[in-house]
Structure formats: structure tokens, C-alpha cells
């Protein structure tokens, strides 16, 4: 109560009459065939100039996609932007080709058609563009949407699940507008919070237990959510699914890209007006949004930083006909692999930054031609993430969900003991997680791991891994030894002849094949093996090539060996 009074005294404008816009609830698409069109648009946020936006099937954000576990999906993504993009299903366990990472480019005017089976548990995922160096731009302008996975196991539980009635998506995003009403794309000066693309939102909720699927879709800001009256609520799910049992709390910290499902009991609230707050004053030093954090890259520029900020209001109306009055106490089972089962361990360090330098992973910037890690299919691995910078970075990995083993040697809090695909690693902190790389192997298309602060990711704080079938140690080692020894010249090339220099260990009996792909991943030419000739030189004739960037994928004796980039002038 004191806190409410204090807020009233200090910020009267904030509390009265501010939440005047009804929260937009994104429409849903459900079934097995989906069509998404990403396009530029506008929305009238303020008087005067309309705000330029990007949306899926609409002017801002996109429909909520409802997938059922076990379904075979057929998705068409049309790109009507006048630039390339990609669309990534953040959190989903799909093949690298269907994952929508930076390599799976959708050129303007073209359609991408991923097809995959929904293998994940019931949970909340999201989708967003992932083109290298353009992710922040596309997402900040509005290109993102929620994915809800349903399953029979989840349907058997006592939980609210009627979309838009007692189960609501909350896509929470820090945003900033410039003087021309345009969304500002760079980093950390976001000075207002939107929910589902709505400014100053209110949501009418029934006086009963309500479920929220909360996504921090900000490009950088960490949210520390709670209610103005400090009420308790229950967290029931983390990134990859339901927790073992509900965790009662009054705060939910979510970093960029992270999700959680919570339930809030509004049943006694018909005479009060609950409001949601991000308690930034409680964020530790160096956490984006805490303000005053040390060093460059820390968001000290926004008036939201370090301030507790009320951004959404709930108007409680009468209960629905058959409300959920008690939620299940057992939600999901988690059989966490034992550390002794791990086949491999690896360490990723978060480093760089300072003096205007970009943040890096293992001291390296992203290089689309460098697959920094090779994982064997079906291996259980323990990854250690260290952070030697002075700000917190959310680590995200594609393909898998993981379990956090420990943070600085301590077991994670109860709400982080479920499946995760993003974990916030604070400055100086070391976290370890365990996971298993199942189902999908592809020696040519990598998966990503990266910091989910979008300016950091675009700036190169990203690496990639391939998952390969474990066809015996020797084959893999031979491929790895030969990797990166191929050279193509001249490069850039302006006529039809290129020469590929092969490693000198190759003998006349080795079979070398070349496949040339364009940037959209379409095969342009295939050169079957013939003996490479004297000087280990192979000459390729590239007829009728349009100017642009191509990739040459090289196979040695049928095994993936290397990928080269070729620029055609
Ligand atoms: Cu949400 Cu690699 O991304
Ligand atoms: Cu992802
Ligand atoms: Cu980062």
C-alpha cells in the first residue's frame, strides 16, 4: 500500500487515466497449413506522421500460431518486403533447414516453405526474422509473433487455456519513437513499453484464475515483472514447457527472447485495479535496464532504466461460466540427464566489449562460413557459458532445449529448473547446462547460438554449430582436418572461370564434388568429381551467373568437406 501511495504522490500522471488503449490480442491461426506474409506497413501511433512498421499478415507483430504436438506442418512464408529476411521458429526443435536461421534466406518476392513435425512439448515459443545484421531492424519495426504449442498432456491439466478469455499472450517490448513518430532501431534508449504492440494498454480480465504467456520481445531490456500491489502469482512454465509444479513468486525476470507462463488469481479483484510493473530498480548491476551499469553497451540512456515502471492495467470483470478455480499441482515430468551421461563438454565465453569494441563469443565475431562447433548426433553435452564482460547477456541456442545445471556452482532457482532455450548470464558469472542433440543432423546447414540482445547478435555475438552423424571418429577427423584448406580464386570473379585449389593431401583417387548455391540456398550448378589434375587445381566454368554471392559446397568422397563463398561481379 505504501508503494502505491508513493507512486501516486510522485507520478500522478502515470497512474490516472493513462491506460486508455484496449490491449490488442493477436488473431490466431491453427491447423496444419499456415500462410504468413511479412510486409512493410504503417500504423498510426501518434497524431501526425504514421509510424512505419513491419508485420506478418498485418501492420504490426503477427498472428499467434497454434501448433499441436505431433502434427505435420506445412508453412508458407511470403516475403513482400523489398529486402531479404528469414523467419526463425524460436525454441522449436526442427531441422537446420526448417529453423529459419541466417542461412535460410527468403529473397523479396519469394516464398519459403518449411515442413516439419511438431516435436516439442506444450509451451510458448515465438517467431521472428533472423537475417544477419538485420534482425534488430526487422524485429524492432514489428516483425515477431507468438507460437503456442498444445499437447494432450497439457490438455489433461487443470489450467486456463481459452485464448483471449482466460489465456492471454503478452508480448512485452521496450520501444522508442523519434520526433517523426518512427521506431528507433538502435540499442538501449527505449523509453516506453508496449504490450502486443499496444501503448498504455488495459486488458479486461474475468475475476478468476487467468493464464498469461509472457514473452520479452525487447531488443535488449531485461524485464522484472510484478504487480503494483506486489501480489503473488504462480509461474507454471519456462521457455520449453511446463515446470514440474507451479512456483509461487511476486517477480518474474525475463531477458530478451525469454518466455514464461504465469497464472494470476483475479477472483477477489472486482473492486481494485491491478497493474503490471517492471521493477527495474531491483535489477542487479550490469543487467540491461538496470541503468548506471558499467561500461559501454550498458543501457544507461533511457529514463526507464533503474526505474520501477507501471505499464499495463487490468480491469476485472465478472467471472466466466466455468472458470478454473484451482490449477494442477503436478504439471510435467522432467528427467534431467545425469552429468555422468555426458559424451562431451564445451565452453563458450562471452567476451569483447569495452572501448567501442563489439561483444564476441570465444573471442570471435560471427562468420557465416565458419562452423565453430561440431556436435555428434544423439550426444549429451554439457556447455559451460562464462561471461567475462561487465554486463549480462542472454545466451540462446537453437535446435535444443536445455536444463541449467548450475549458476556459479549453485543450483538454479525453481522457476529455472524446467526446459530453457535462453539463460541470462550475468557479468562475471558462469553457468552450465546439459542437453541432448537429437533427431536432426546436417553437415551443411548450421544452427546458431548467440546473445539474444539483438544489437549484440547483429554485431557478431553469434556462433554456429553443425550436428553430424557419428560415422566413426576417423571420418569426422579427416573431414575436420581438410576443412578450410580449399581456396577459390580469383574471388571476386568477373568472368566464367574459377579455380579451386584443393588440399595437397588429396590423391587422384579422391572424389571431389562441388555444388554451387545462390544466397537463397537454391542449387545453381553441380560439378561431379573428376580427378583434379596437376597442381591439385580444379577448374569450374560458371556460365550465365548473375552478379551476387554464391556458396560452393564441397564434398570429399561423399562427405561434406567445406563451404566457400564466391562473389560474382
Ligand atoms: Cu530468437 Cu536465434 O533467436
Ligand atoms: Cu532461436
Ligand atoms: Cu550480449
XYZ file of N, CA, C and O and ligand atoms in Angstrom, residues 220 350 359 391-394 450-453 455-457 461, ligand 3:
61
model
N 16.722 -5.505 -26.074
C 17.824 -5.508 -25.111
C 17.354 -5.582 -23.654
O 17.896 -6.325 -22.843
N 31.710 -15.439 -23.179
C 31.205 -14.153 -23.651
C 32.303 -13.145 -23.350
O 32.727 -13.018 -22.196
N 30.885 -7.047 -28.716
C 30.935 -8.238 -27.873
C 31.124 -9.464 -28.755
O 30.661 -9.496 -29.898
N 28.568 -6.742 -18.425
C 27.097 -6.692 -18.487
C 26.541 -8.095 -18.714
O 27.246 -8.997 -19.144
N 25.270 -8.247 -18.397
C 24.609 -9.545 -18.551
C 24.186 -9.744 -20.003
O 23.725 -8.804 -20.661
N 24.372 -10.961 -20.509
C 23.946 -11.301 -21.869
C 23.070 -12.555 -21.820
O 23.463 -13.553 -21.219
N 21.904 -12.526 -22.482
C 21.085 -13.743 -22.560
C 21.631 -14.691 -23.633
O 21.650 -14.355 -24.811
N 23.726 -17.691 -29.721
C 24.061 -16.264 -29.732
C 23.527 -15.557 -28.510
O 22.703 -16.093 -27.766
N 23.999 -14.338 -28.347
C 23.411 -13.434 -27.363
C 22.092 -12.949 -27.946
O 22.032 -12.552 -29.101
N 21.001 -12.962 -27.151
C 19.709 -12.517 -27.681
C 19.463 -11.021 -27.509
O 18.368 -10.524 -27.754
N 20.486 -10.267 -27.096
C 20.406 -8.808 -27.219
C 20.621 -8.529 -28.706
O 21.691 -8.808 -29.252
N 21.111 -6.012 -30.859
C 22.286 -5.308 -31.403
C 23.585 -6.108 -31.205
O 24.489 -6.010 -32.035
N 23.671 -6.885 -30.152
C 24.875 -7.704 -29.956
C 24.914 -8.837 -30.983
O 25.954 -9.115 -31.586
N 23.769 -9.495 -31.163
C 23.677 -10.587 -32.136
C 24.043 -10.082 -33.529
O 24.880 -10.658 -34.228
N 27.877 -11.256 -32.048
C 27.979 -12.084 -30.841
C 27.156 -13.355 -31.067
O 26.147 -13.604 -30.404
Cu 25.056 -9.575 -25.463
